[in-house]
Short mmCIF file of C-alpha atoms and ligand atoms in Angstrom, two decimals:
data_model
loop_
_atom_site.label_atom_id
_atom_site.label_comp_id
_atom_site.label_asym_id
_atom_site.label_seq_id
_atom_site.Cartn_x
_atom_site.Cartn_y
_atom_site.Cartn_z
CA UNK A 1 141.15 12.83 66.64
CA UNK A 2 142.20 12.01 63.35
CA UNK A 3 145.07 11.32 61.17
CA UNK A 4 145.64 13.64 58.33
CA UNK A 5 147.76 13.28 55.43
CA UNK A 6 151.07 15.13 55.20
CA UNK A 7 151.64 18.27 53.37
CA UNK A 8 154.80 16.59 51.49
CA UNK A 9 152.20 14.37 49.76
CA UNK A 10 149.99 17.31 48.92
CA UNK A 11 152.98 19.37 47.49
CA UNK A 12 154.27 16.43 45.37
CA UNK A 13 150.71 15.94 43.90
CA UNK A 14 150.53 19.67 43.52
CA UNK A 15 153.34 19.92 41.12
CA UNK A 16 152.41 16.88 39.25
CA UNK A 17 148.85 18.15 38.74
CA UNK A 18 150.11 21.78 37.76
CA UNK A 19 151.99 20.14 34.92
CA UNK A 20 149.13 18.34 33.78
CA UNK A 21 146.59 21.06 34.02
CA UNK A 22 148.60 24.25 32.82
CA UNK A 23 146.38 24.20 29.66
CA UNK A 24 143.25 23.65 31.37
CA UNK A 25 141.65 27.09 31.91
CA UNK A 26 139.50 25.75 34.61
CA UNK A 27 142.20 25.09 36.92
CA UNK A 28 144.11 28.35 36.23
CA UNK A 29 142.60 30.01 39.33
CA UNK A 30 143.22 27.01 41.84
CA UNK A 31 146.60 26.21 40.47
CA UNK A 32 146.49 23.55 43.22
CA UNK A 33 147.71 25.89 45.92
CA UNK A 34 147.23 24.61 49.35
CA UNK A 35 145.46 27.23 51.47
CA UNK A 36 147.27 29.65 53.79
CA UNK A 37 146.90 29.51 57.26
CA UNK A 38 143.68 31.72 57.25
CA UNK A 39 140.30 30.72 58.56
CA UNK A 40 137.70 30.20 55.86
CA UNK A 41 135.75 33.58 56.04
CA UNK A 42 139.02 35.57 56.01
CA UNK A 43 140.26 33.74 53.05
CA UNK A 44 137.03 34.16 51.19
CA UNK A 45 137.17 37.83 52.09
CA UNK A 46 140.43 38.19 50.39
CA UNK A 47 139.21 36.11 47.30
CA UNK A 48 136.20 37.95 46.64
CA UNK A 49 137.49 41.34 45.19
CA UNK A 50 139.99 39.37 42.80
CA UNK A 51 137.16 37.30 41.54
CA UNK A 52 134.74 40.24 41.24
CA UNK A 53 137.33 41.88 39.00
CA UNK A 54 137.71 38.77 36.97
CA UNK A 55 134.10 38.53 36.12
CA UNK A 56 134.04 42.21 35.25
CA UNK A 57 136.94 41.59 32.90
CA UNK A 58 135.11 38.73 31.21
CA UNK A 59 131.95 40.83 30.95
CA UNK A 60 133.71 43.76 29.33
CA UNK A 61 136.30 41.95 27.20
CA UNK A 62 134.25 38.89 26.11
CA UNK A 63 130.57 39.98 26.70
CA UNK A 64 129.48 39.48 22.94
CA UNK A 65 131.33 36.06 22.51
CA UNK A 66 129.12 33.37 21.04
CA UNK A 67 128.96 30.20 23.26
CA UNK A 68 126.92 28.09 20.75
CA UNK A 69 123.75 27.84 18.94
CA UNK A 70 120.33 27.40 20.35
CA UNK A 71 118.30 24.91 18.42
CA UNK A 72 114.65 24.09 18.54
CA UNK A 73 115.58 20.49 19.85
CA UNK A 74 117.33 22.26 22.93
CA UNK A 75 114.31 24.49 23.59
CA UNK A 76 111.76 21.42 23.47
CA UNK A 77 114.41 18.93 25.00
CA UNK A 78 115.07 20.08 28.33
CA UNK A 79 118.04 22.66 27.53
CA UNK A 80 120.36 19.74 27.05
CA UNK A 81 123.75 21.10 25.91
CA UNK A 82 122.57 24.75 26.29
CA UNK A 83 125.08 26.89 28.11
CA UNK A 84 123.01 29.11 30.36
CA UNK A 85 124.70 29.30 34.02
CA UNK A 86 127.56 30.49 35.72
CA UNK A 87 128.51 27.74 38.41
CA UNK A 88 131.98 28.14 39.88
CA UNK A 89 132.35 25.25 42.36
CA UNK A 90 132.53 22.19 39.89
CA UNK A 91 132.58 21.34 36.03
CA UNK A 92 131.18 18.08 34.52
CA UNK A 93 132.77 16.40 31.59
CA UNK A 94 130.54 14.23 29.69
CA UNK A 95 133.44 11.44 29.43
CA UNK A 96 135.44 12.12 32.36
CA UNK A 97 132.93 13.00 35.01
CA UNK A 98 132.95 15.62 37.72
CA UNK A 99 135.90 17.95 38.84
CA UNK A 100 135.44 19.88 41.88
CA UNK A 101 137.34 23.06 41.43
CA UNK A 102 139.50 21.33 38.76
CA UNK A 103 140.05 18.19 40.84
CA UNK A 104 138.59 14.84 39.87
CA UNK A 105 137.34 12.21 42.64
CA UNK A 106 140.58 10.45 42.79
CA UNK A 107 142.68 13.54 43.03
CA UNK A 108 140.29 14.76 45.81
CA UNK A 109 141.02 11.31 47.69
CA UNK A 110 144.59 11.99 47.34
CA UNK A 111 144.90 15.64 48.36
CA UNK A 112 142.12 16.31 50.69
CA UNK A 113 142.66 15.65 54.51
CA UNK A 114 141.29 12.25 55.70
CA UNK A 115 140.19 10.86 59.38
CA UNK A 116 142.11 7.55 58.46
CA UNK A 117 145.39 6.98 56.95
CA UNK A 118 144.94 6.15 53.02
CA UNK A 119 141.11 6.66 53.89
CA UNK A 120 138.34 8.68 52.25
CA UNK A 121 138.50 12.55 52.20
CA UNK A 122 136.77 14.55 54.98
CA UNK A 123 133.60 16.44 53.56
CA UNK A 124 134.71 19.46 55.52
CA UNK A 125 137.75 19.55 53.54
CA UNK A 126 135.68 19.41 50.19
CA UNK A 127 133.42 22.31 51.63
CA UNK A 128 136.70 24.44 51.88
CA UNK A 129 137.78 23.57 48.62
CA UNK A 130 134.54 24.27 46.99
CA UNK A 131 134.07 27.69 48.71
CA UNK A 132 137.85 28.73 48.15
CA UNK A 133 139.35 26.92 45.30
CA UNK A 134 142.23 25.89 47.61
CA UNK A 135 143.05 22.67 49.29
CA UNK A 136 142.79 23.05 53.06
CA UNK A 137 145.44 22.04 55.39
CA UNK A 138 144.73 19.50 58.19
CA UNK A 139 144.44 22.26 60.92
CA UNK A 140 142.18 24.33 58.73
CA UNK A 141 139.85 21.25 58.10
CA UNK A 142 139.71 20.43 61.77
CA UNK A 143 138.94 24.06 62.63
CA UNK A 144 136.11 24.05 60.25
CA UNK A 145 134.81 20.47 61.68
CA UNK A 146 134.68 22.54 65.17
CA UNK A 147 133.12 25.61 63.46
CA UNK A 148 130.39 23.35 62.06
CA UNK A 149 129.82 21.80 65.55
CA UNK A 150 129.65 25.09 67.04
CA UNK A 151 126.94 26.15 64.62
CA UNK A 152 124.76 22.99 64.86
CA UNK A 153 122.02 23.95 67.34
CA UNK A 154 118.70 23.41 66.07
CA UNK A 155 115.67 25.16 67.78
CA UNK A 156 112.79 23.20 69.07
CA UNK A 157 110.34 24.54 66.70
CA UNK A 158 111.97 22.77 63.72
CA UNK A 159 111.51 19.41 65.55
CA UNK A 160 107.93 20.34 66.35
CA UNK A 161 107.35 21.25 62.55
CA UNK A 162 108.52 17.75 61.65
CA UNK A 163 106.32 16.12 64.24
CA UNK A 164 103.22 17.86 62.96
CA UNK A 165 103.61 15.61 60.13
CA UNK A 166 102.33 12.03 60.11
CA UNK A 167 105.13 9.62 60.74
CA UNK A 168 104.47 7.83 57.62
CA UNK A 169 105.16 11.07 55.38
CA UNK A 170 107.94 10.47 52.86
CA UNK A 171 111.48 11.29 54.67
CA UNK A 172 112.05 13.90 51.88
CA UNK A 173 108.95 15.74 53.05
CA UNK A 174 109.89 15.78 56.56
CA UNK A 175 113.29 16.81 55.71
CA UNK A 176 112.30 19.81 53.67
CA UNK A 177 109.71 20.72 56.16
CA UNK A 178 112.53 20.82 58.78
CA UNK A 179 114.65 23.17 56.32
CA UNK A 180 111.67 25.23 55.95
CA UNK A 181 111.34 25.49 59.85
CA UNK A 182 114.90 26.50 60.01
CA UNK A 183 114.61 29.49 57.68
CA UNK A 184 113.10 31.58 60.63
CA UNK A 185 116.69 32.07 61.62
CA UNK A 186 117.98 33.36 58.36
CA UNK A 187 120.61 36.15 58.69
CA UNK A 188 120.31 37.07 54.99
CA UNK A 189 116.52 37.74 55.56
CA UNK A 190 117.47 39.93 58.56
CA UNK A 191 120.16 41.69 56.80
CA UNK A 192 118.09 42.49 53.72
CA UNK A 193 115.14 43.77 55.84
CA UNK A 194 117.52 46.20 57.46
CA UNK A 195 118.91 47.44 54.12
CA UNK A 196 122.12 45.85 53.94
CA UNK A 197 123.90 46.95 50.67
CA UNK A 198 124.40 44.49 47.78
CA UNK A 199 128.01 44.59 48.15
CA UNK A 200 127.73 42.89 51.58
CA UNK A 201 125.04 40.30 50.64
CA UNK A 202 127.49 37.64 50.80
CA UNK A 203 128.35 37.81 54.49
CA UNK A 204 124.78 36.88 55.83
CA UNK A 205 124.45 34.43 52.91
CA UNK A 206 127.78 32.65 54.20
CA UNK A 207 126.38 32.71 57.94
CA UNK A 208 123.24 31.05 56.64
CA UNK A 209 125.01 28.48 54.36
CA UNK A 210 127.50 27.56 57.23
CA UNK A 211 124.61 27.22 59.69
CA UNK A 212 122.53 25.24 57.27
CA UNK A 213 125.13 22.77 56.43
CA UNK A 214 125.96 22.47 60.31
CA UNK A 215 122.47 21.80 61.13
CA UNK A 216 121.13 19.41 58.33
CA UNK A 217 122.77 16.16 59.79
CA UNK A 218 120.88 16.83 62.93
CA UNK A 219 117.55 17.33 61.24
CA UNK A 220 118.25 14.61 59.01
CA UNK A 221 119.10 12.24 61.61
CA UNK A 222 115.98 13.32 63.56
CA UNK A 223 113.81 12.27 60.78
CA UNK A 224 115.39 8.93 60.31
CA UNK A 225 115.22 8.02 64.03
CA UNK A 226 111.67 9.43 64.28
CA UNK A 227 110.51 7.06 61.23
CA UNK A 228 112.55 4.04 61.87
CA UNK A 229 113.90 3.89 65.20
CA UNK A 230 110.82 4.71 67.55
CA UNK A 231 111.99 8.42 67.92
CA UNK A 232 115.08 7.29 69.94
CA UNK A 233 117.47 10.05 69.26
CA UNK A 234 121.18 10.05 69.45
CA UNK A 235 122.86 13.48 70.35
CA UNK A 236 125.63 14.83 68.12
CA UNK A 237 129.29 13.97 69.21
CA UNK A 238 131.76 16.77 69.12
CA UNK A 239 134.82 14.64 69.13
CA UNK A 240 133.67 13.37 65.69
CA UNK A 241 134.19 14.96 62.16
CA UNK A 242 131.04 15.87 60.10
CA UNK A 243 130.42 12.79 58.10
CA UNK A 244 131.30 10.42 61.20
CA UNK A 245 129.04 12.49 63.40
CA UNK A 246 126.26 12.22 60.88
CA UNK A 247 126.52 8.40 60.82
CA UNK A 248 126.81 8.28 64.67
CA UNK A 249 123.45 10.31 64.96
CA UNK A 250 121.74 8.00 62.53
CA UNK A 251 122.99 5.03 64.74
CA UNK A 252 125.70 3.55 62.69
CA UNK A 253 129.24 3.64 64.67
CA UNK A 254 130.90 0.72 62.59
CA UNK A 255 134.42 2.55 61.57
CA UNK A 256 133.86 1.24 57.98
CA UNK A 257 130.40 2.88 57.87
CA UNK A 258 131.94 6.24 58.94
CA UNK A 259 134.32 6.01 55.87
CA UNK A 260 131.40 5.27 53.77
CA UNK A 261 129.58 8.30 55.00
CA UNK A 262 132.72 10.59 54.58
CA UNK A 263 133.00 9.30 50.91
CA UNK A 264 129.12 9.47 50.53
CA UNK A 265 128.93 12.80 51.57
CA UNK A 266 132.02 14.09 49.69
CA UNK A 267 130.91 12.77 46.18
CA UNK A 268 127.17 13.75 46.18
CA UNK A 269 128.07 17.43 47.26
CA UNK A 270 128.18 19.11 43.66
CA UNK A 271 127.36 17.97 40.17
CA UNK A 272 127.91 21.58 38.29
CA UNK A 273 124.84 23.90 37.95
CA UNK A 274 122.40 22.53 35.50
CA UNK A 275 121.16 19.46 37.50
CA UNK A 276 117.73 19.91 38.75
CA UNK A 277 118.50 20.58 42.52
CA UNK A 278 121.58 22.80 41.93
CA UNK A 279 119.67 24.78 39.28
CA UNK A 280 116.60 25.11 41.40
CA UNK A 281 118.53 26.55 44.17
CA UNK A 282 120.42 28.92 41.98
CA UNK A 283 117.20 30.18 40.29
CA UNK A 284 115.41 30.61 43.68
CA UNK A 285 118.41 32.32 45.10
CA UNK A 286 118.64 34.67 42.28
CA UNK A 287 115.35 36.29 43.45
CA UNK A 288 117.25 36.82 46.71
CA UNK A 289 115.37 34.22 48.39
CA UNK A 290 117.83 33.23 51.39
CA UNK A 291 119.83 30.01 51.38
CA UNK A 292 117.13 28.28 53.42
CA UNK A 293 114.31 28.98 51.04
CA UNK A 294 116.58 28.21 48.00
CA UNK A 295 117.95 24.85 49.51
CA UNK A 296 114.39 23.91 50.46
CA UNK A 297 113.30 24.33 46.83
CA UNK A 298 116.31 22.33 45.75
CA UNK A 299 115.30 19.44 48.14
CA UNK A 300 111.81 19.28 46.28
CA UNK A 301 113.58 18.76 43.06
CA UNK A 302 115.91 16.25 44.36
CA UNK A 303 112.88 14.17 45.62
CA UNK A 304 111.98 13.38 42.04
CA UNK A 305 112.59 9.92 40.69
CA UNK A 306 114.71 11.07 37.86
CA UNK A 307 116.81 12.97 40.08
CA UNK A 308 117.94 12.07 43.76
CA UNK A 309 115.14 9.76 44.37
CA UNK A 310 116.61 7.30 42.00
CA UNK A 311 118.83 6.08 44.88
CA UNK A 312 115.85 4.74 46.63
CA UNK A 313 114.40 3.37 43.36
CA UNK A 314 117.58 1.49 42.79
CA UNK A 315 117.66 -0.57 45.98
CA UNK A 316 113.78 -1.22 45.90
CA UNK A 317 114.27 -2.42 42.35
CA UNK A 318 117.20 -4.61 43.26
CA UNK A 319 115.26 -6.08 46.15
CA UNK A 320 112.51 -6.74 43.78
CA UNK A 321 114.91 -8.76 41.63
CA UNK A 322 115.89 -10.76 44.62
CA UNK A 323 112.38 -11.43 45.71
CA UNK A 324 111.32 -12.55 42.27
CA UNK A 325 114.62 -14.50 41.05
CA UNK A 326 116.82 -14.90 44.30
CA UNK A 327 120.40 -13.55 45.03
CA UNK A 328 121.89 -16.04 42.69
CA UNK A 329 120.09 -14.95 39.53
CA UNK A 330 122.10 -15.72 36.44
CA UNK A 331 123.07 -13.10 33.84
CA UNK A 332 120.32 -14.38 31.37
CA UNK A 333 117.68 -14.17 33.89
CA UNK A 334 118.77 -10.68 34.96
CA UNK A 335 118.61 -9.68 31.25
CA UNK A 336 114.95 -10.83 31.20
CA UNK A 337 114.12 -9.02 34.28
CA UNK A 338 115.63 -5.66 32.88
CA UNK A 339 113.65 -6.11 29.79
CA UNK A 340 110.43 -6.83 31.79
CA UNK A 341 111.08 -3.59 33.53
CA UNK A 342 111.54 -1.59 30.15
CA UNK A 343 108.49 -3.26 28.66
CA UNK A 344 106.26 -2.33 31.47
CA UNK A 345 106.98 1.47 30.70
CA UNK A 346 109.47 1.98 33.42
CA UNK A 347 113.14 3.26 33.42
CA UNK A 348 116.01 1.17 34.73
CA UNK A 349 116.92 3.28 37.73
CA UNK A 350 120.67 4.14 38.25
CA UNK A 351 121.52 4.04 34.61
CA UNK A 352 121.57 7.02 32.00
CA UNK A 353 122.65 10.52 32.65
CA UNK A 354 121.57 13.99 31.21
CA UNK A 355 125.23 14.89 30.62
CA UNK A 356 127.58 11.91 31.28
CA UNK A 357 128.35 9.54 28.37
CA UNK A 358 130.58 7.00 30.39
CA UNK A 359 130.38 5.23 33.72
CA UNK A 360 129.97 8.00 36.43
CA UNK A 361 133.39 8.14 38.59
CA UNK A 362 131.03 8.36 41.60
CA UNK A 363 129.94 4.89 40.58
CA UNK A 364 133.51 3.82 40.14
CA UNK A 365 134.78 5.05 43.61
CA UNK A 366 131.90 3.51 45.20
CA UNK A 367 132.54 0.09 43.53
CA UNK A 368 136.22 0.56 44.59
CA UNK A 369 134.97 1.02 48.36
CA UNK A 370 132.89 -2.21 47.86
CA UNK A 371 135.73 -4.20 46.41
CA UNK A 372 137.84 -3.13 49.33
CA UNK A 373 135.31 -3.52 52.15
CA UNK A 374 132.44 -5.81 50.96
CA UNK A 375 133.37 -7.81 48.30
CA UNK A 376 131.35 -10.85 49.33
CA UNK A 377 128.15 -8.95 49.74
CA UNK A 378 125.45 -10.81 47.55
CA UNK A 379 123.83 -7.31 46.75
CA UNK A 380 127.10 -6.06 45.83
CA UNK A 381 127.58 -8.97 43.41
CA UNK A 382 124.37 -8.42 41.94
CA UNK A 383 125.36 -4.72 41.30
CA UNK A 384 128.27 -5.99 39.59
CA UNK A 385 126.19 -8.26 37.48
CA UNK A 386 123.92 -5.30 36.37
CA UNK A 387 127.05 -3.45 35.24
CA UNK A 388 127.63 -6.08 32.61
CA UNK A 389 123.98 -6.91 31.83
CA UNK A 390 122.25 -3.35 31.72
CA UNK A 391 124.30 -1.29 29.37
CA UNK A 392 124.03 -3.57 26.38
CA UNK A 393 120.11 -4.08 26.81
CA UNK A 394 119.93 -0.10 27.08
CA UNK A 395 122.03 0.21 23.97
CA UNK A 396 119.86 -2.18 22.19
CA UNK A 397 116.75 -0.17 23.20
CA UNK A 398 118.22 2.27 20.68
CA UNK A 399 117.03 5.66 22.23
CA UNK A 400 119.01 5.77 25.42
CA UNK A 401 122.20 8.35 25.17
CA UNK A 402 124.18 6.82 28.05
CA UNK A 403 123.79 3.31 28.91
CA UNK A 404 126.17 3.39 31.73
CA UNK A 405 125.40 3.31 35.52
CA UNK A 406 125.30 6.72 37.58
CA UNK A 407 126.06 7.47 41.15
CA UNK A 408 122.65 6.14 42.36
CA UNK A 409 123.30 2.60 40.87
CA UNK A 410 125.77 1.80 43.75
CA UNK A 411 125.06 3.74 46.90
CA UNK A 412 122.09 1.80 48.46
CA UNK A 413 123.84 -1.66 48.54
CA UNK A 414 126.64 0.06 50.17
CA UNK A 415 124.38 1.68 53.02
CA UNK A 416 122.30 -1.46 53.13
CA UNK A 417 125.52 -3.58 53.83
CA UNK A 418 126.07 -1.63 56.88
CA UNK A 419 122.60 -1.77 58.25
CA UNK A 420 121.06 1.29 56.76
CA UNK A 421 118.46 -0.62 54.72
CA UNK A 422 115.43 1.83 54.67
CA UNK A 423 115.65 2.70 51.04
CA UNK A 424 112.94 5.46 51.23
CA UNK A 425 115.53 7.49 53.63
CA UNK A 426 118.31 7.52 50.96
CA UNK A 427 117.58 10.66 49.08
CA UNK A 428 117.82 12.65 52.50
CA UNK A 429 121.55 11.51 52.64
CA UNK A 430 121.84 13.01 49.11
CA UNK A 431 120.29 16.36 50.37
CA UNK A 432 122.42 16.77 53.23
CA UNK A 433 125.49 16.32 50.88
CA UNK A 434 124.20 18.53 48.19
CA UNK A 435 123.91 21.50 50.55
CA UNK A 436 127.73 21.60 50.52
CA UNK A 437 127.94 22.37 46.83
CA UNK A 438 124.54 24.45 46.45
CA UNK A 439 125.43 26.46 49.58
CA UNK A 440 129.14 27.13 48.38
CA UNK A 441 127.77 28.38 45.11
CA UNK A 442 125.08 30.49 46.76
CA UNK A 443 127.82 32.38 48.55
CA UNK A 444 129.52 33.05 45.12
CA UNK A 445 126.26 34.02 43.57
CA UNK A 446 125.96 36.95 46.01
CA UNK A 447 129.65 37.65 46.13
CA UNK A 448 129.59 38.01 42.38
CA UNK A 449 126.28 39.94 42.31
CA UNK A 450 124.80 37.53 39.81
CA UNK A 451 121.56 38.76 38.61
CA UNK A 452 117.86 37.66 38.66
CA UNK A 453 117.61 34.44 36.49
CA UNK A 454 114.99 35.03 33.82
CA UNK A 455 115.33 33.20 30.52
CA UNK A 456 113.00 33.79 27.55
CA UNK A 457 110.40 31.17 26.84
CA UNK A 458 108.51 30.92 23.50
CA UNK A 459 105.03 29.14 22.44
CA UNK A 460 104.63 26.57 19.65
CA UNK A 461 103.25 28.96 17.50
CA UNK A 462 106.07 31.25 17.90
CA UNK A 463 108.53 28.40 16.95
CA UNK A 464 106.41 27.42 13.90
CA UNK A 465 106.60 30.96 12.59
CA UNK A 466 110.29 31.33 13.46
CA UNK A 467 111.23 28.13 11.87
CA UNK A 468 109.09 28.97 8.75
CA UNK A 469 110.75 31.93 8.32
CA UNK A 470 114.19 30.48 8.67
CA UNK A 471 113.50 27.90 6.12
N1 NMX B 501 115.88 3.09 31.45
C1 NMX B 501 115.04 3.30 30.44
N2 NMX B 501 114.99 4.36 29.46
C2 NMX B 501 116.07 5.24 29.64
C3 NMX B 501 116.97 5.34 30.73
C4 NMX B 501 116.92 4.19 31.63
N3 NMX B 501 117.92 4.15 32.64
N4 NMX B 501 117.66 6.27 30.52
C5 NMX B 501 117.02 6.90 29.45
N5 NMX B 501 116.08 6.30 28.92
C6 NMX B 501 115.07 6.78 27.91
C7 NMX B 501 114.65 8.08 28.24
O1 NMX B 501 113.41 7.88 29.14
C8 NMX B 501 114.07 8.75 26.96
O2 NMX B 501 112.88 7.98 26.39
P1 NMX B 501 111.82 8.87 25.76
O3 NMX B 501 112.28 9.37 24.59
O4 NMX B 501 110.75 7.71 25.40
O5 NMX B 501 111.32 9.89 26.54
C9 NMX B 501 115.38 8.29 26.04
O6 NMX B 501 115.83 7.04 26.80
C10 NMX B 501 116.34 9.16 25.71
O7 NMX B 501 116.87 9.74 27.11
P2 NMX B 501 118.15 10.37 27.20
O8 NMX B 501 118.64 11.46 26.42
O9 NMX B 501 119.22 9.11 27.27
O10 NMX B 501 118.32 10.75 28.84
P3 NMX B 501 117.63 12.11 29.40
O11 NMX B 501 118.98 12.94 29.46
O12 NMX B 501 116.47 12.37 28.76
O13 NMX B 501 117.26 11.51 30.97
C11 NMX B 501 117.88 10.46 32.94
C12 NMX B 501 118.41 11.25 31.90
C13 NMX B 501 118.93 10.34 34.04
C14 NMX B 501 116.63 11.11 33.61
C15 NMX B 501 117.41 9.05 32.40
O14 NMX B 501 118.59 8.43 31.89
C16 NMX B 501 116.76 8.18 33.35
O15 NMX B 501 115.64 8.16 33.53
N6 NMX B 501 117.60 7.33 34.21
C17 NMX B 501 117.10 6.41 35.16
C18 NMX B 501 116.72 7.28 36.64
C19 NMX B 501 117.98 7.75 36.99
O16 NMX B 501 118.84 6.75 37.30
N7 NMX B 501 118.11 9.01 37.49
C20 NMX B 501 119.30 9.45 38.21
C21 NMX B 501 120.30 10.49 37.45
C22 NMX B 501 121.24 10.92 38.62
N8 NMX B 501 120.79 11.66 39.66
O17 NMX B 501 121.47 11.15 40.69
O18 NMX B 501 120.22 12.57 39.41
C1 MLT B 502 123.48 14.86 40.12
O1 MLT B 502 124.33 14.41 40.75
O2 MLT B 502 122.98 16.05 40.19
C2 MLT B 502 123.04 14.02 38.97
O3 MLT B 502 124.09 13.27 38.55
C3 MLT B 502 122.10 14.63 37.90
C4 MLT B 502 122.73 15.72 36.92
O4 MLT B 502 123.89 15.91 37.00
O5 MLT B 502 122.18 16.15 36.04
#
């Protein structure tokens, strides 16, 4: 089916990275080993006891070590900068951006198996990496592709539940409804009802997570074709990898679009644990709600305009610029348009971030994709102009902590170029991808026996009294 990069490249890269990262604790466990020839579940079975011991040791030896001070600003300011979660699959650096199990996006592009020589990583490879901390071989990756195909059966009641909604309902509403309908097959729920002991919770969680990840593209494609293609559905093609098959079921078979979908699904998977969707899933999962319930909750957070819906908002905003000023808008006109948006009380979608303080590397890799495959696209050129115009305006505004573009500033124009032009659908694509990171962490939440999440809240009166005493 596909070409995969040779292991020699991986081992060369591995030794280079090992040199660079020996001082970084975050990759100590990973140590850039490629994976031994085991299947995914057997590898997890082997890793879990080691990681349970590791956590026990951290707790017993360092349980009382302080990790920072909590200020009033943090409590009323959306908990920015407050460390409050354990999240194993990825870590976000404000300057450098995301690392998946210690690997940056360019590093993932180098070491993860690809479908095309020198092309984009296969999301299945990233799923393996997120779950195990190890780079899978090409055989393991294609084995995982087949496993996901074998799990992708979606029961009819899921389609019926979606069909009960008006066709005009937002795609995220239809998608989340489909996920809730999938929940009736939860293995975790069945195991819990049977009294499965806590030490075994991770196994039915793993089954649910893998089934969920396998089934989501079918549900998502159903929603797309129902709303935008007169209900003409396209069946899954078992000869294709995860990203390519998703694109195919949506109705897009251009090889460049297949590559885009592989890149898209890979980079949107995970963004450490504090973002709204991941944190929601972690919180809901901590009540031992099964992965379907937890992920459906996450989708409802992703559907907000300050989070995942921003990808929809960006393309709609860019189209409004073109409608009002044309594609060949000058930088001065663009600057005026940005100010007009701000002065009307709106945010400039696709710019800013709760943690990042530089250009999002997920933006950069999409820009590189555009420079390689669609440099002449007029909307890409407009996005490039925005990259020059928006940051100085947001800086001048004086209050924005990060004036640089995030992942959502770029994704829409790429999808639009290949014909996926329905902006209202874009957050569903983000949701399919995010299941990979959220699902991987949910397996570890249960494997590590993480407890119910229940932070303390206080009232304004409590704050006033406490601060008066401290003064
Ligand atoms: N346009 C206009 N104002 C902004 C922007 C922006 N792009 N970004 C931040 N601000 C404002 C923000 O609304 C706040 O104003 P106020 O004090 O009046 O409430 C002020 O600047 C300080 O906010 P920050 O501390 O810089 O940002 P915060 O961490 O609160 O919020 C975002 C982060 C991402 C919510 C914010 O930057 C934003 O609204 N961006 C536009 C929407 C967006 O692109 N969201 C996608 C995020 C990525 N994702 O995929 O989830
Ligand atoms: C994400 O991918 O979840 C967003 O960039 C938001 C975040 O990290 O807070």
